[in-house]
GROMACS .gro file of N, CA, C and O in nm:
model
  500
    1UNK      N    1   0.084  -0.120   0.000
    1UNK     CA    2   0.000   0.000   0.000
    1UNK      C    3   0.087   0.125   0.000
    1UNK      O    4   0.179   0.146   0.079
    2UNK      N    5   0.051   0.197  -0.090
    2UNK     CA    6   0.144   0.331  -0.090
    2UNK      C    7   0.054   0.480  -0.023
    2UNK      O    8  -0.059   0.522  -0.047
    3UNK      N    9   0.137   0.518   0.047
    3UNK     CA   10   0.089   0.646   0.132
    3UNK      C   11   0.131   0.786   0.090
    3UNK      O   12   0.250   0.809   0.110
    4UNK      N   13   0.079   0.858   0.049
    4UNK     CA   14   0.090   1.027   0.041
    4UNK      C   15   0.074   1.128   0.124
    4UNK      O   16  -0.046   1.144   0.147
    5UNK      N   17   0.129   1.189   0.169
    5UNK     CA   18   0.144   1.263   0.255
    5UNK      C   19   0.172   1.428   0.219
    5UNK      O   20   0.285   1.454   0.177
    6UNK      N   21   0.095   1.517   0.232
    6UNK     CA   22   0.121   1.610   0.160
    6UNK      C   23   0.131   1.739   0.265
    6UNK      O   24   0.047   1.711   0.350
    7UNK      N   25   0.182   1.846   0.296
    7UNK     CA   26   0.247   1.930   0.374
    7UNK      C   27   0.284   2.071   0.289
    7UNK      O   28   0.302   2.081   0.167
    8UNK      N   29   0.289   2.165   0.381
    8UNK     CA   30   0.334   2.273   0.356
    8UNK      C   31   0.210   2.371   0.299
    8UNK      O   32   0.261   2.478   0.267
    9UNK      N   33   0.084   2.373   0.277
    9UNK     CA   34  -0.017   2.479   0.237
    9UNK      C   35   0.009   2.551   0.395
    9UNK      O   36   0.082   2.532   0.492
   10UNK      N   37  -0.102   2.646   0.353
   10UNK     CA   38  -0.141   2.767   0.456
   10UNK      C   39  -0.241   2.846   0.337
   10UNK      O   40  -0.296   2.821   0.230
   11UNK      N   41  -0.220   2.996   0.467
   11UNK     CA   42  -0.279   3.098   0.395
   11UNK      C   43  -0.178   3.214   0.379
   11UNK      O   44  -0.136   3.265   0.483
   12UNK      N   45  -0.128   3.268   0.243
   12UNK     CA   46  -0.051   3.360   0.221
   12UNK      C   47  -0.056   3.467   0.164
   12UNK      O   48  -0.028   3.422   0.053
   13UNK      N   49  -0.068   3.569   0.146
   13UNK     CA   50  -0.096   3.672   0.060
   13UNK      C   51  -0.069   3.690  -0.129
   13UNK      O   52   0.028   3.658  -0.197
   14UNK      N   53  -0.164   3.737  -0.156
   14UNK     CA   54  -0.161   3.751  -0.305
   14UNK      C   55   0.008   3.780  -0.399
   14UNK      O   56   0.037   3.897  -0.421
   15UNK      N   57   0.077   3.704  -0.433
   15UNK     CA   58   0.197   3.789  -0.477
   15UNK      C   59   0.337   3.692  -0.441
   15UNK      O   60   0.447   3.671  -0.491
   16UNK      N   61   0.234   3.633  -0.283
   16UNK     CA   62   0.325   3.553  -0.219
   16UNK      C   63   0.374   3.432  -0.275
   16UNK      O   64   0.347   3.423  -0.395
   17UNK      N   65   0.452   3.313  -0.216
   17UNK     CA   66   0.526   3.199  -0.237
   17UNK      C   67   0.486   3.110  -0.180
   17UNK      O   68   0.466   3.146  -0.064
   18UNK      N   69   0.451   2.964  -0.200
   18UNK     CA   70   0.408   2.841  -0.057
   18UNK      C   71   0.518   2.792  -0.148
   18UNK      O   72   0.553   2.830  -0.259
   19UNK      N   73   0.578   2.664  -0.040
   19UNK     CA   74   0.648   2.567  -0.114
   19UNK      C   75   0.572   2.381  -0.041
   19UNK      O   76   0.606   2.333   0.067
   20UNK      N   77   0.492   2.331  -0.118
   20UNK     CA   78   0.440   2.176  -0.065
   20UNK      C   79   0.545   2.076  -0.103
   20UNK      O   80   0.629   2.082  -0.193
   21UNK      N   81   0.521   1.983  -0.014
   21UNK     CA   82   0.568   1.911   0.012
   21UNK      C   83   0.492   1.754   0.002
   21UNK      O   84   0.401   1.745   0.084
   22UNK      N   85   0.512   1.630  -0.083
   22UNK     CA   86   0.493   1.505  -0.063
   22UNK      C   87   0.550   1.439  -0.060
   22UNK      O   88   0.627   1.426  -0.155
   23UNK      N   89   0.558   1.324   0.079
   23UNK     CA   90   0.633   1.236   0.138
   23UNK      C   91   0.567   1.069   0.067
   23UNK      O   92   0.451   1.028   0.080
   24UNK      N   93   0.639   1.025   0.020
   24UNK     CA   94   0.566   0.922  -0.007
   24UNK      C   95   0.623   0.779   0.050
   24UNK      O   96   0.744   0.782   0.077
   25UNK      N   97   0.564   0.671   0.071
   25UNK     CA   98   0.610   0.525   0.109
   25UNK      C   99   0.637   0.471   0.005
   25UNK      O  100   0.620   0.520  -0.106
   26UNK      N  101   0.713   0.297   0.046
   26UNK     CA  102   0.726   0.265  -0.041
   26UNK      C  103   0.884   0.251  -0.118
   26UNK      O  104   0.953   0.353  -0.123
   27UNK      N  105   0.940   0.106  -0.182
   27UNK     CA  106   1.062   0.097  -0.234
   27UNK      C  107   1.030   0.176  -0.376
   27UNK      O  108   1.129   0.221  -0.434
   28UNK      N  109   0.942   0.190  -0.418
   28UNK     CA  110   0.945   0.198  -0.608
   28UNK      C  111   0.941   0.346  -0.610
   28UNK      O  112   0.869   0.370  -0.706
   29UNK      N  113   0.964   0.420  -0.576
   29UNK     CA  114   0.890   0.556  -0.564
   29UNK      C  115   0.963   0.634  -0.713
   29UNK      O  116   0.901   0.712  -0.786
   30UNK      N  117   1.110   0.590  -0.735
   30UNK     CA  118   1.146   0.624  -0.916
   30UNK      C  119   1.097   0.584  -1.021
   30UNK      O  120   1.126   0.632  -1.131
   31UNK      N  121   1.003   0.477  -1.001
   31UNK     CA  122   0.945   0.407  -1.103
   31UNK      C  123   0.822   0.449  -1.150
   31UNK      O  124   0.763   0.408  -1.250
   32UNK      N  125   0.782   0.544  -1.063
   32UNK     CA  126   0.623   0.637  -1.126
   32UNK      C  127   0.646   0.755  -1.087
   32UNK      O  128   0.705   0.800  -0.989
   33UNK      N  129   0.558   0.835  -1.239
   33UNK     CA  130   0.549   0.959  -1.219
   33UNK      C  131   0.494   0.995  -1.106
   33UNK      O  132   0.492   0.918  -1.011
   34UNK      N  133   0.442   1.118  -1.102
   34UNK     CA  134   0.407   1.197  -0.975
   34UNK      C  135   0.333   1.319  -1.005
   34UNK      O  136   0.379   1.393  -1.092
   35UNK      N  137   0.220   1.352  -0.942
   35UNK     CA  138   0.167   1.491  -1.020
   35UNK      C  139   0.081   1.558  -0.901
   35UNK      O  140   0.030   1.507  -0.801
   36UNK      N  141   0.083   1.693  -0.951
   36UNK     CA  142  -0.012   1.737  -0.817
   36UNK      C  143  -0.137   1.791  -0.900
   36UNK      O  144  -0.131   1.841  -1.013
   37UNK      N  145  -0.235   1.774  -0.834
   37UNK     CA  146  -0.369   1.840  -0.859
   37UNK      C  147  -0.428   1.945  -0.761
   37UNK      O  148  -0.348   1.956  -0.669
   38UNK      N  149  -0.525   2.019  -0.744
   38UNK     CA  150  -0.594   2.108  -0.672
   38UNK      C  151  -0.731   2.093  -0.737
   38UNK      O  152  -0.765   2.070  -0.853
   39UNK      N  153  -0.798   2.115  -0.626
   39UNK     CA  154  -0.991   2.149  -0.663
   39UNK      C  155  -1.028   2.272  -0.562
   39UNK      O  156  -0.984   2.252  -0.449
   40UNK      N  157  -1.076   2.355  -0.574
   40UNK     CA  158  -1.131   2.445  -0.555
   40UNK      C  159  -1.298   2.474  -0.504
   40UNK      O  160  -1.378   2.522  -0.584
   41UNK      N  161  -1.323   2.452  -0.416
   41UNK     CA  162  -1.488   2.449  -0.407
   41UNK      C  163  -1.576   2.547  -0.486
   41UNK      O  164  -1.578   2.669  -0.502
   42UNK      N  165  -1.691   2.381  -0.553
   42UNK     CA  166  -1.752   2.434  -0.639
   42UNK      C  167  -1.713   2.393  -0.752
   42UNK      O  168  -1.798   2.376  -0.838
   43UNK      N  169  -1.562   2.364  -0.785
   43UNK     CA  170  -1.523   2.332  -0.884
   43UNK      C  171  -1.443   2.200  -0.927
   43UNK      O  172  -1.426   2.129  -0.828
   44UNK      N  173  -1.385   2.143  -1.050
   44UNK     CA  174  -1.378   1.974  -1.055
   44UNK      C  175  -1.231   1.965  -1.045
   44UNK      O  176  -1.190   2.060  -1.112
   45UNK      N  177  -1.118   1.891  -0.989
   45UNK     CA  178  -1.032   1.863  -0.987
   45UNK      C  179  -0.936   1.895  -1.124
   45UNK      O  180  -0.958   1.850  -1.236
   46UNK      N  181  -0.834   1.977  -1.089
   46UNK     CA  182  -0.765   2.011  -1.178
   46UNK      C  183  -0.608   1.962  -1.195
   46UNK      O  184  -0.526   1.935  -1.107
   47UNK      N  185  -0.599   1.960  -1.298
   47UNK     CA  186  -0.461   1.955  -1.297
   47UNK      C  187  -0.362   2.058  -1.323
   47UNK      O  188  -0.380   2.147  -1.406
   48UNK      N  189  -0.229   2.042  -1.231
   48UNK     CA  190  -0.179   2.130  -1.186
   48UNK      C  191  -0.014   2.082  -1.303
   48UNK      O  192   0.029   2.118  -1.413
   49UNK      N  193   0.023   2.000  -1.211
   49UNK     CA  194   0.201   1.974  -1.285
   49UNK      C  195   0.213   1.801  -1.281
   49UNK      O  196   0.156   1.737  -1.193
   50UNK      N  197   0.287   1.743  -1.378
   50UNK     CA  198   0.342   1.634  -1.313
   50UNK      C  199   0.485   1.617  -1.345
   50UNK      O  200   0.553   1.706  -1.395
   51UNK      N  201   0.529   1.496  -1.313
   51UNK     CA  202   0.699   1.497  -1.309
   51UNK      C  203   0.714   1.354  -1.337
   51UNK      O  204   0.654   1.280  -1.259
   52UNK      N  205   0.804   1.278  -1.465
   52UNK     CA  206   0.832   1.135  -1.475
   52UNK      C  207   0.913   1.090  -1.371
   52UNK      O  208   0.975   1.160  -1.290
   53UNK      N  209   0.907   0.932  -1.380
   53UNK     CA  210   0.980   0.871  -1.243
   53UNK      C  211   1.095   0.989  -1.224
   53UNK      O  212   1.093   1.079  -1.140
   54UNK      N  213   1.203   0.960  -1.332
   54UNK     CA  214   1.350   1.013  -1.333
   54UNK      C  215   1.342   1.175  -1.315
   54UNK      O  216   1.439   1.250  -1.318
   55UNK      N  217   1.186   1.221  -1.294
   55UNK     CA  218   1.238   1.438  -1.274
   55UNK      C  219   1.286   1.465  -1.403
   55UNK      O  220   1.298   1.585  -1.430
   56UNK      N  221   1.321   1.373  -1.499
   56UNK     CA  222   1.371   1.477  -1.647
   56UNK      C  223   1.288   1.547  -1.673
   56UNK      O  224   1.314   1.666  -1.690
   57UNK      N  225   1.170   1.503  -1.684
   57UNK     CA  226   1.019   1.557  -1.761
   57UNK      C  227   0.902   1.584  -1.705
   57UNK      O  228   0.828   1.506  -1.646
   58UNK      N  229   0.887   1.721  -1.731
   58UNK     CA  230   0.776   1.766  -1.608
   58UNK      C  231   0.670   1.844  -1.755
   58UNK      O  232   0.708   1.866  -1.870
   59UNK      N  233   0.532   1.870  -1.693
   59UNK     CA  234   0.450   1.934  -1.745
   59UNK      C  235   0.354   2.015  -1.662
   59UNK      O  236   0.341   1.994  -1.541
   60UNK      N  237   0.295   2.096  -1.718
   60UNK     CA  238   0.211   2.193  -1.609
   60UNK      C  239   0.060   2.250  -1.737
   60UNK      O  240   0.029   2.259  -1.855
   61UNK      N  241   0.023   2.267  -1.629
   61UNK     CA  242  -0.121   2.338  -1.664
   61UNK      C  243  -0.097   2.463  -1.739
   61UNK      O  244   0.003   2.534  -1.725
   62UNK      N  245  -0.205   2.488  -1.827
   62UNK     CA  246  -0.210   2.599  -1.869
   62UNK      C  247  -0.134   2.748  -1.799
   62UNK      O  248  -0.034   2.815  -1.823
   63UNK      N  249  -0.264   2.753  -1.688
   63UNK     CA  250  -0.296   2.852  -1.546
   63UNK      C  251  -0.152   2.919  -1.499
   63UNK      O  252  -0.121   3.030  -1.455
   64UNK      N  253  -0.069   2.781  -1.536
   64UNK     CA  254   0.028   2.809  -1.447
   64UNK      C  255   0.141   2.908  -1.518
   64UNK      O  256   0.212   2.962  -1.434
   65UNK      N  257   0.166   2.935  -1.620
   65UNK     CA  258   0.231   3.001  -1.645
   65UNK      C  259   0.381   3.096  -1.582
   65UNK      O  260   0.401   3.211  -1.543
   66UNK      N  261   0.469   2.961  -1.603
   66UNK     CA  262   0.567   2.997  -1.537
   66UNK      C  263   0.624   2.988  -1.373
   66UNK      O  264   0.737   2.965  -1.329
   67UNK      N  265   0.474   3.022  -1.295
   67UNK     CA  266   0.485   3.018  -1.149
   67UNK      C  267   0.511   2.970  -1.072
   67UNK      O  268   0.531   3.016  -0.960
   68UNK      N  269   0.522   2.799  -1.127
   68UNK     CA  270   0.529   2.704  -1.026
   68UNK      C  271   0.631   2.646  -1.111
   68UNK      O  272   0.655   2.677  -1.228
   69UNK      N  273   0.707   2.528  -1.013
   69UNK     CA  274   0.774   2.422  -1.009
   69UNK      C  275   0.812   2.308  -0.994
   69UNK      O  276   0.904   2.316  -0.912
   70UNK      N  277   0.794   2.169  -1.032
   70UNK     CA  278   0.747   2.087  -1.005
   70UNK      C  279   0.909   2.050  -0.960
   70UNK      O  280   0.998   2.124  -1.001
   71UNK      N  281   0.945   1.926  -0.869
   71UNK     CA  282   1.089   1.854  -0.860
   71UNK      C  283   1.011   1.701  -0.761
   71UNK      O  284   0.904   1.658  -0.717
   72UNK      N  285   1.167   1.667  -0.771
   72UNK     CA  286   1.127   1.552  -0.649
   72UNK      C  287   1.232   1.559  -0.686
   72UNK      O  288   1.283   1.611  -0.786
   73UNK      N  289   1.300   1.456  -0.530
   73UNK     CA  290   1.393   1.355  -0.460
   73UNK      C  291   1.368   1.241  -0.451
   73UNK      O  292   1.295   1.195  -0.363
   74UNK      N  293   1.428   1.168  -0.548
   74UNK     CA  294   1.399   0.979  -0.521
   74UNK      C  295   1.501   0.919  -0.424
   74UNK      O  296   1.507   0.800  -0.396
   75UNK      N  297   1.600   1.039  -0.365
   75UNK     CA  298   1.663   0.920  -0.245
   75UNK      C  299   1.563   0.919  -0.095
   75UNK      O  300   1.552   0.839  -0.002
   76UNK      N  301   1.486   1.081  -0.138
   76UNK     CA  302   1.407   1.116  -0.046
   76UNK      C  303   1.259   1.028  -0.059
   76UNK      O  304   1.214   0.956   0.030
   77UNK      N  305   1.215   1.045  -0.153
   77UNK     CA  306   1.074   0.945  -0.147
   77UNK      C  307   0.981   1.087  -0.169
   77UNK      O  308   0.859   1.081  -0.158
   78UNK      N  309   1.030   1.175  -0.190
   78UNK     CA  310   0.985   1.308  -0.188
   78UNK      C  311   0.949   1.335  -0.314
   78UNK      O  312   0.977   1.270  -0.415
   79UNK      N  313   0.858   1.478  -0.300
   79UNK     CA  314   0.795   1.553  -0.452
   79UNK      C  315   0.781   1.690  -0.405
   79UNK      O  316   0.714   1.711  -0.304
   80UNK      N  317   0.841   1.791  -0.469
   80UNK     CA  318   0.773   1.932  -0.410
   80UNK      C  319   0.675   1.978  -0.549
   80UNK      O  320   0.644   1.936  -0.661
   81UNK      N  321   0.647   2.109  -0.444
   81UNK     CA  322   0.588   2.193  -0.521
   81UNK      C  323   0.603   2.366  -0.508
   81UNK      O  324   0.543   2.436  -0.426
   82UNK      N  325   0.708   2.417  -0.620
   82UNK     CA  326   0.708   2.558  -0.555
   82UNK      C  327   0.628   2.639  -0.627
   82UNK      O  328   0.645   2.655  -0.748
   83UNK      N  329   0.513   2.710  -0.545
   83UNK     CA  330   0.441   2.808  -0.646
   83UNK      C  331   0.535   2.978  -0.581
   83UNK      O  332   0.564   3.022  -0.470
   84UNK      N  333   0.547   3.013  -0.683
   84UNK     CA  334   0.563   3.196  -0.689
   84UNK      C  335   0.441   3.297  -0.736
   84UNK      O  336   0.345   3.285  -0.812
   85UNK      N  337   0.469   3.355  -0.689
   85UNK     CA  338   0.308   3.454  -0.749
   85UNK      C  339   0.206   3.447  -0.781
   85UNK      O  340   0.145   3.493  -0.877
   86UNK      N  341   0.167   3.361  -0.664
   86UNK     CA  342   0.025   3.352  -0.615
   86UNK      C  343  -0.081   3.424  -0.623
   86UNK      O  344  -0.075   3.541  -0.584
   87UNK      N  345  -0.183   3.380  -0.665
   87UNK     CA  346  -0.294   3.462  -0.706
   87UNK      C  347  -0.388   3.402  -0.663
   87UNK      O  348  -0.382   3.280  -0.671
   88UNK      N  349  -0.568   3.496  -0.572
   88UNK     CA  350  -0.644   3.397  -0.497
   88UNK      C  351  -0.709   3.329  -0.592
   88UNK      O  352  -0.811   3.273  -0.552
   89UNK      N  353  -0.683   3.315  -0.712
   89UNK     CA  354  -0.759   3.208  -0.799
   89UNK      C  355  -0.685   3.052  -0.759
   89UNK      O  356  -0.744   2.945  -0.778
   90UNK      N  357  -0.552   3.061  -0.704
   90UNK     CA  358  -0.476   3.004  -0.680
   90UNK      C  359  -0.569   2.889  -0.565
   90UNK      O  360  -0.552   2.771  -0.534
   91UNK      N  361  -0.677   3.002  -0.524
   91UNK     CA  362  -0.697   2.876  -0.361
   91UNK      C  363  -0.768   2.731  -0.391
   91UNK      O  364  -0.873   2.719  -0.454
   92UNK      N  365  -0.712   2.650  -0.350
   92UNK     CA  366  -0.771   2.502  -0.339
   92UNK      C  367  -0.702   2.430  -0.257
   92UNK      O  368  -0.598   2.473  -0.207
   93UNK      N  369  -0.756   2.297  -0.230
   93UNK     CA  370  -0.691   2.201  -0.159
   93UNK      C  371  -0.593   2.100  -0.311
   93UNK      O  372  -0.615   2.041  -0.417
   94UNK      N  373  -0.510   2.130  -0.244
   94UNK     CA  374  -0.410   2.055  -0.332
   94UNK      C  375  -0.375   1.931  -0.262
   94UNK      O  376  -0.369   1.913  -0.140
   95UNK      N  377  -0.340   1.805  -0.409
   95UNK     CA  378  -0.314   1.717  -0.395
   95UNK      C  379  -0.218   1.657  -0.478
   95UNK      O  380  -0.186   1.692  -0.591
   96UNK      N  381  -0.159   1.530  -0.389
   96UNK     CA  382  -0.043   1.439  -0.461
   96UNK      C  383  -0.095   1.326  -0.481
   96UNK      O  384  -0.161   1.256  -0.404
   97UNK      N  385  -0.053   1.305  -0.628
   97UNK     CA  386  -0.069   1.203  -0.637
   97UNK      C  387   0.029   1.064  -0.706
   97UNK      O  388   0.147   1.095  -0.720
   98UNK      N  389   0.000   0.939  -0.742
   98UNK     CA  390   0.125   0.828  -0.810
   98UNK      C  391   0.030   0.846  -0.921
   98UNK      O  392  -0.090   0.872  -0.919
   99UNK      N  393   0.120   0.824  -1.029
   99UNK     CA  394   0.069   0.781  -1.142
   99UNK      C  395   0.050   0.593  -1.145
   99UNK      O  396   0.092   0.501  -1.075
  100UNK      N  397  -0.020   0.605  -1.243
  100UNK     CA  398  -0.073   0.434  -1.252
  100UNK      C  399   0.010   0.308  -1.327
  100UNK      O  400   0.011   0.187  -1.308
  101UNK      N  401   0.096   0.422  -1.446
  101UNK     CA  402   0.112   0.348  -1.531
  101UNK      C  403   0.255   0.427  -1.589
  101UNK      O  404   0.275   0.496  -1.688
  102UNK      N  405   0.357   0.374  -1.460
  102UNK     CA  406   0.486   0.366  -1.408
  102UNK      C  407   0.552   0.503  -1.450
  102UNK      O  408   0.536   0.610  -1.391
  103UNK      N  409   0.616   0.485  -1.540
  103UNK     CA  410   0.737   0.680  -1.525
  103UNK      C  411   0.691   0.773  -1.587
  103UNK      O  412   0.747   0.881  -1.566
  104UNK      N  413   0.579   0.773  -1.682
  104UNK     CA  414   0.511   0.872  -1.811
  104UNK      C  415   0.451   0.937  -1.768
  104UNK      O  416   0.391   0.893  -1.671
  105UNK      N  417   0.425   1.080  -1.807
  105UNK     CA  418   0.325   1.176  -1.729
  105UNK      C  419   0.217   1.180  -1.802
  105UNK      O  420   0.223   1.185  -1.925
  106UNK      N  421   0.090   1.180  -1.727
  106UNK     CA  422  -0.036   1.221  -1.780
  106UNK      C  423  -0.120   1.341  -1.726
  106UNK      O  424  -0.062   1.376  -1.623
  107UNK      N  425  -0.216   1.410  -1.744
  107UNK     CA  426  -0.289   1.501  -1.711
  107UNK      C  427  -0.420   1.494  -1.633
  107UNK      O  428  -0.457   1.577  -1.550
  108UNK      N  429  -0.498   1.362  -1.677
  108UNK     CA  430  -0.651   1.312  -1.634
  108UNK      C  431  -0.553   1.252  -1.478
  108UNK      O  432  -0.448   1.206  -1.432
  109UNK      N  433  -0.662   1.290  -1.460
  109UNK     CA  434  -0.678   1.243  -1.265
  109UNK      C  435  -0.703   1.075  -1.298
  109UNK      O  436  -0.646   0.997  -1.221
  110UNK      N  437  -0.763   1.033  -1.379
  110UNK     CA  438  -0.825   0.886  -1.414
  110UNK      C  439  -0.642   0.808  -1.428
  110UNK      O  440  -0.649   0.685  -1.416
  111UNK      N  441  -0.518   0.850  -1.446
  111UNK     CA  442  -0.439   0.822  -1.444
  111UNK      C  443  -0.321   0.790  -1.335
  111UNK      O  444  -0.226   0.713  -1.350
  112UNK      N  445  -0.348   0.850  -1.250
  112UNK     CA  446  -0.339   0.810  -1.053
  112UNK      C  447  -0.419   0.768  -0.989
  112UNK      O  448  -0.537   0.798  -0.968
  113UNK      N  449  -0.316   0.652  -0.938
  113UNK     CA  450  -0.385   0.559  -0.854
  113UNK      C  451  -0.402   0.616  -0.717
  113UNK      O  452  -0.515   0.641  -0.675
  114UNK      N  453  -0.293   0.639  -0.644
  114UNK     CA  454  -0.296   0.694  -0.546
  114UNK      C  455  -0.271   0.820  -0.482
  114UNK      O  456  -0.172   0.883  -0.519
  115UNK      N  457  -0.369   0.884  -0.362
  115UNK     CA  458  -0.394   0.972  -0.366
  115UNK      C  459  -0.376   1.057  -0.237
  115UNK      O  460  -0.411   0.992  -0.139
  116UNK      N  461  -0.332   1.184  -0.206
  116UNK     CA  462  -0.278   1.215  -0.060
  116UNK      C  463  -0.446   1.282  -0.042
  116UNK      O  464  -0.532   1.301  -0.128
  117UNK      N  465  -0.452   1.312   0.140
  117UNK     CA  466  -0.557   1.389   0.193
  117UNK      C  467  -0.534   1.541   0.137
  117UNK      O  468  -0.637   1.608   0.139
  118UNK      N  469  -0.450   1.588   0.101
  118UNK     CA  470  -0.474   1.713   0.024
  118UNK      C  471  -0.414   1.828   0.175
  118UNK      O  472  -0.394   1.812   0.296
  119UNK      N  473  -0.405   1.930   0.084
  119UNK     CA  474  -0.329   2.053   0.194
  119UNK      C  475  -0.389   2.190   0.111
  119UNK      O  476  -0.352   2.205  -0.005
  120UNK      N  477  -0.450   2.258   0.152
  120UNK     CA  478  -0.504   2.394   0.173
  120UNK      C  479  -0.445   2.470   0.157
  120UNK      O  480  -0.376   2.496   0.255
  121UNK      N  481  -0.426   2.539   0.064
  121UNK     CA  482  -0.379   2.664   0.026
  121UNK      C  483  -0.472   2.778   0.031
  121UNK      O  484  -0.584   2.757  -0.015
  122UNK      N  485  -0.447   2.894   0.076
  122UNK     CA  486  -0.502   2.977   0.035
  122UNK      C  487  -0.471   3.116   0.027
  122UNK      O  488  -0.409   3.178   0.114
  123UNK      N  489  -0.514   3.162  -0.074
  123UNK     CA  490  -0.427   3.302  -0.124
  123UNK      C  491  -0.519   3.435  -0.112
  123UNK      O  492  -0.597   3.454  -0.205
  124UNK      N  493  -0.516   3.522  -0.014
  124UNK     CA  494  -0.547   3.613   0.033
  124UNK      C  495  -0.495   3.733   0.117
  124UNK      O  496  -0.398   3.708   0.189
  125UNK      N  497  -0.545   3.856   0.117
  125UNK     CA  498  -0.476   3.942   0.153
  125UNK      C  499  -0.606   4.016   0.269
  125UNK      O  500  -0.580   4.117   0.335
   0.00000   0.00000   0.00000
C-alpha cells in the first residue's frame, strides 16, 4: 500500500510563495510519475504539474504560467511543489498524487492511482 502525505499549504498573501511538500512510502517511488492536482470548491479537480519517475520531464497546466515548479527527490521518497506569485484564484486544496502506469506523465486524474488527503492553500490578503 502506498501512502501520500502532503504538507506545507497555509494561507498567504496575493503575490506571495508556498512551497508543498509530498512524502511518499514505499521501495518503487522512481518508477512512477508523480503529479499534483488542486480542486477548488464548487469546482472539478484540476490539474496542476506532473513529473516522470527520473524528474527529467515535467509538465504543467495551462494557469500556471511559469509560477510554479514541479521537482522531487527519489533518495528522499519526496515531490515538491514551488508556487511563486500567487494569485487567490490560486486557492484550493491541493493534492499528490502516483501515477498508474509507471514513469510517463499524464494530465486526467483517471491516471493516478494513489492519492494524498490534500493541503489547503489559500491566497489572500
Amino acid at each position: 500500500q502506498v501512502q501520500l502525505v502532503e504538507s506545507g499549504g497555509g494561507l498567504v498573501q496575493p503575490g506571495g510563495s508556498l512551497r508543498l511538500s509530498c512524502a511518499a512510502s514505499g521501495r518503487t517511488f522512481s518508477t512512477y510519475a508523480m503529479g499534483w492536482f488542486r480542486q477548488a470548491p464548487g469546482k472539478e479537480r484540476e490539474f496542476v504539474t506532473a513529473i516522470s519517475g527520473s524528474g527529467v520531464s515535467t509538465r504543467y497546466g495551462d494557469f500556471v504560467k511559469g509560477r510554479f515548479t514541479i521537482s522531487r527527490d527519489n533518495a528522499k521518497n519526496m515531490m515538491y511543489l514551488q508556487m511563486n506569485s500567487l494569485k487567490p484564484e490560486d486557492t484550493a486544496v491541493y493534492y499528490c498524487a502516483r501515477g498508474r502506469s509507471g514513469p510517463y506523465i499524464y494530465t486526467h486524474d483517471g491516471a493516478y492511482d494513489y492519492w494524498g488527503q490534500g493541503t489547503q492553500v489559500t491566497v489572500s490578503s
